[in-house]
């Protein structure tokens, strides 16, 4: 290895002694400030490893461990909230709603529980989602919007077969089970559209009116006003679970869908169900 360190005449710098085809490499050291920063970082790193738990099995000299700290914080918060949670467990939703202190706590706790358990289906603000997930933030209720009704829905669920007291009903499969012909389904769909003044074939809508009175009114009401006892939605408003268009309405009559919601009484404790009840009702107006 020919190492011939010499001064470069142009820059005045030393060369490293490496030379390729007459090209000599300059020896340009790192700036001092850079080097010192680099050493400081190494020193910082070593100190960090000693003070904090950075190596498996090493707890660090400080004794502070993020995972244990959070466990302790959660324990302290649970302990702090325990008396309030006990009150929320014992009280009825109506009592909670009427008491400023409990109500404020229930709304805050309900918001968190809703984000964790309900938002996936009902949307972050309870605004609902396409495909049968109803908005809880409006004044339109399928099963009822009183505190008792909301609590019953949350506790027992809807068609999930998880509670004997669940919300249960099933619209007949008028097409799939040949209860109505395709022509009759078209007529009754036109009648449903006419409830919101959208019928395009008045003659069909007229024929459909008789069919509706016979086949549908028992659940949806004479004028399509809905019936909460059967969870049969209003058909004479602008709010649709499964779509407002004629093809979507025809599909629903032919082979109805049926929304399912889990029962929460075995999954969430009573205080949380109460908080959710008050929170959900606060999203819409009382009805
Ligand atoms: C897996 C999806 C899903 C989850 C999770 C879910 N829901 Fe529902 N929820 C539904 C569906 C679907 C319906 C409508 C059922 C129907 O068509 O009757 C519904 C209906 C409701 C209703 C009745 C609305 C009305 O108009 O009467 C309430 C109240 C409700 N949900 C509250 C909640 C709360 C509170 C939570 C969280 C603890 C929750 N839901 C979690 C799917 C869900
Ligand atoms: C046994 C009761 C029952 C009968 C009878 C019934 N329905 Fe329904 N219908 C329901 C229920 C319950 C739902 C809501 C299903 C759900 O929430 O998932 C519904 C939903 C609908 C919807 C969808 C509403 C929306 O918001 O998307 C339409 C449209 C509809 N029914 C039309 C009819 C027509 C037309 C007839 C008569 C040919 C009829 N239904 C007969 C119970 C009934």
CSV table of N, CA and C and ligand atoms in Angstrom, one decimal, residues 159 169-172 174 192 215-216 219-220 230-233 235 239-242 249 252-253 257-259, ligand 2:
chain,number,residue,atom,x,y,z
A,159,UNK,N,-82.6,-8.2,17.1
A,159,UNK,CA,-82.5,-9.4,16.2
A,159,UNK,C,-81.1,-10.1,16.3
A,169,UNK,N,-88.5,-8.3,15.0
A,169,UNK,CA,-89.6,-8.3,14.1
A,169,UNK,C,-89.0,-8.6,12.7
A,170,UNK,N,-89.9,-9.1,11.8
A,170,UNK,CA,-89.4,-9.5,10.5
A,170,UNK,C,-90.4,-9.1,9.4
A,171,UNK,N,-89.9,-8.3,8.5
A,171,UNK,CA,-90.8,-8.0,7.4
A,171,UNK,C,-90.9,-9.3,6.5
A,172,UNK,N,-92.1,-9.6,6.0
A,172,UNK,CA,-92.2,-10.8,5.2
A,172,UNK,C,-91.5,-10.6,3.8
A,174,UNK,N,-91.9,-10.7,0.5
A,174,UNK,CA,-93.0,-10.7,-0.4
A,174,UNK,C,-92.7,-11.2,-1.8
A,192,UNK,N,-95.5,3.4,-2.3
A,192,UNK,CA,-94.6,3.9,-1.3
A,192,UNK,C,-93.9,5.2,-1.7
A,215,UNK,N,-101.4,-5.5,2.9
A,215,UNK,CA,-100.1,-6.2,3.2
A,215,UNK,C,-99.2,-5.5,4.1
A,216,UNK,N,-99.2,-4.1,4.1
A,216,UNK,CA,-98.1,-3.4,4.7
A,216,UNK,C,-98.6,-2.5,5.9
A,219,UNK,N,-98.0,-3.2,9.8
A,219,UNK,CA,-96.8,-2.8,10.4
A,219,UNK,C,-96.4,-1.3,10.2
A,220,UNK,N,-96.5,-0.9,8.9
A,220,UNK,CA,-96.0,0.5,8.6
A,220,UNK,C,-97.0,1.6,8.8
A,230,UNK,N,-93.2,-2.6,16.2
A,230,UNK,CA,-92.6,-3.6,15.3
A,230,UNK,C,-91.3,-3.1,14.7
A,231,UNK,N,-90.8,-2.0,15.1
A,231,UNK,CA,-89.6,-1.5,14.5
A,231,UNK,C,-89.8,-1.2,13.0
A,232,UNK,N,-91.0,-1.0,12.6
A,232,UNK,CA,-91.3,-0.7,11.2
A,232,UNK,C,-91.1,0.8,10.9
A,233,UNK,N,-90.1,1.1,10.1
A,233,UNK,CA,-89.8,2.5,9.9
A,233,UNK,C,-90.9,3.3,9.2
A,235,UNK,N,-92.4,5.4,6.4
A,235,UNK,CA,-92.1,5.4,4.9
A,235,UNK,C,-92.5,6.7,4.3
A,239,UNK,N,-86.2,9.9,5.4
A,239,UNK,CA,-85.1,9.1,6.1
A,239,UNK,C,-85.2,7.7,5.7
A,240,UNK,N,-84.2,7.1,5.1
A,240,UNK,CA,-84.3,5.7,4.6
A,240,UNK,C,-83.1,4.9,5.2
A,241,UNK,N,-83.4,3.7,5.6
A,241,UNK,CA,-82.3,2.8,6.1
A,241,UNK,C,-81.6,2.2,4.9
A,242,UNK,N,-82.3,1.8,3.9
A,242,UNK,CA,-81.8,1.0,2.9
A,242,UNK,C,-81.9,1.7,1.5
A,249,UNK,N,-86.2,0.3,-3.0
A,249,UNK,CA,-87.5,0.0,-2.3
A,249,UNK,C,-88.0,-1.4,-2.8
A,252,UNK,N,-86.2,-4.1,-1.3
A,252,UNK,CA,-86.6,-4.3,0.1
A,252,UNK,C,-87.9,-5.1,0.2
A,253,UNK,N,-88.8,-4.8,-0.7
A,253,UNK,CA,-90.1,-5.6,-0.6
A,253,UNK,C,-89.9,-7.0,-1.1
A,257,UNK,N,-84.2,-6.9,4.1
A,257,UNK,CA,-83.1,-7.0,5.0
A,257,UNK,C,-83.6,-6.7,6.4
A,258,UNK,N,-82.9,-7.2,7.4
A,258,UNK,CA,-83.3,-6.9,8.8
A,258,UNK,C,-82.0,-6.6,9.6
A,259,UNK,N,-82.0,-5.3,10.1
A,259,UNK,CA,-80.8,-4.9,10.8
A,259,UNK,C,-80.6,-5.6,12.1
B,2,LIG,C1,-94.4,-7.7,9.9
B,2,LIG,C2,-94.2,-6.3,9.7
B,2,LIG,C3,-93.9,-5.7,8.3
B,2,LIG,C4,-94.8,-5.8,7.2
B,2,LIG,C5,-96.1,-6.5,7.1
B,2,LIG,C6,-94.1,-5.0,6.2
B,2,LIG,N1,-93.0,-4.5,6.7
B,2,LIG,FE1,-91.7,-3.2,5.6
B,2,LIG,N2,-90.5,-3.2,7.2
B,2,LIG,C7,-90.7,-3.9,8.4
B,2,LIG,C8,-89.5,-3.7,9.2
B,2,LIG,C9,-89.3,-4.3,10.6
B,2,LIG,C10,-88.6,-2.9,8.5
B,2,LIG,C11,-87.2,-2.4,9.0
B,2,LIG,C12,-86.2,-3.5,8.8
B,2,LIG,C13,-84.9,-3.1,9.5
B,2,LIG,O1,-84.9,-2.2,10.3
B,2,LIG,O2,-83.8,-3.6,9.1
B,2,LIG,C14,-89.2,-2.6,7.2
B,2,LIG,C15,-88.6,-1.9,6.3
B,2,LIG,C16,-89.3,-1.5,5.1
B,2,LIG,C17,-88.7,-0.6,4.1
B,2,LIG,C18,-87.3,0.0,4.1
B,2,LIG,C19,-87.4,1.3,4.8
B,2,LIG,C20,-86.2,2.1,4.9
B,2,LIG,O3,-86.1,3.1,5.7
B,2,LIG,O4,-85.2,1.8,4.1
B,2,LIG,C21,-89.6,-0.6,3.1
B,2,LIG,C22,-89.5,0.2,1.8
B,2,LIG,C23,-90.7,-1.4,3.4
B,2,LIG,N3,-90.5,-1.9,4.7
B,2,LIG,C24,-91.9,-1.5,2.7
B,2,LIG,C25,-92.9,-2.4,3.0
B,2,LIG,C26,-94.0,-2.7,2.1
B,2,LIG,C27,-94.2,-2.0,0.8
B,2,LIG,C28,-94.7,-3.6,2.7
B,2,LIG,C29,-96.0,-4.3,2.2
B,2,LIG,C30,-95.9,-5.0,0.9
B,2,LIG,C31,-94.1,-3.9,4.0
B,2,LIG,N4,-93.0,-3.2,4.1
B,2,LIG,C32,-94.6,-4.8,4.9
B,2,LIG,C33,-91.8,-4.6,8.8
B,2,LIG,C34,-92.8,-4.9,7.9
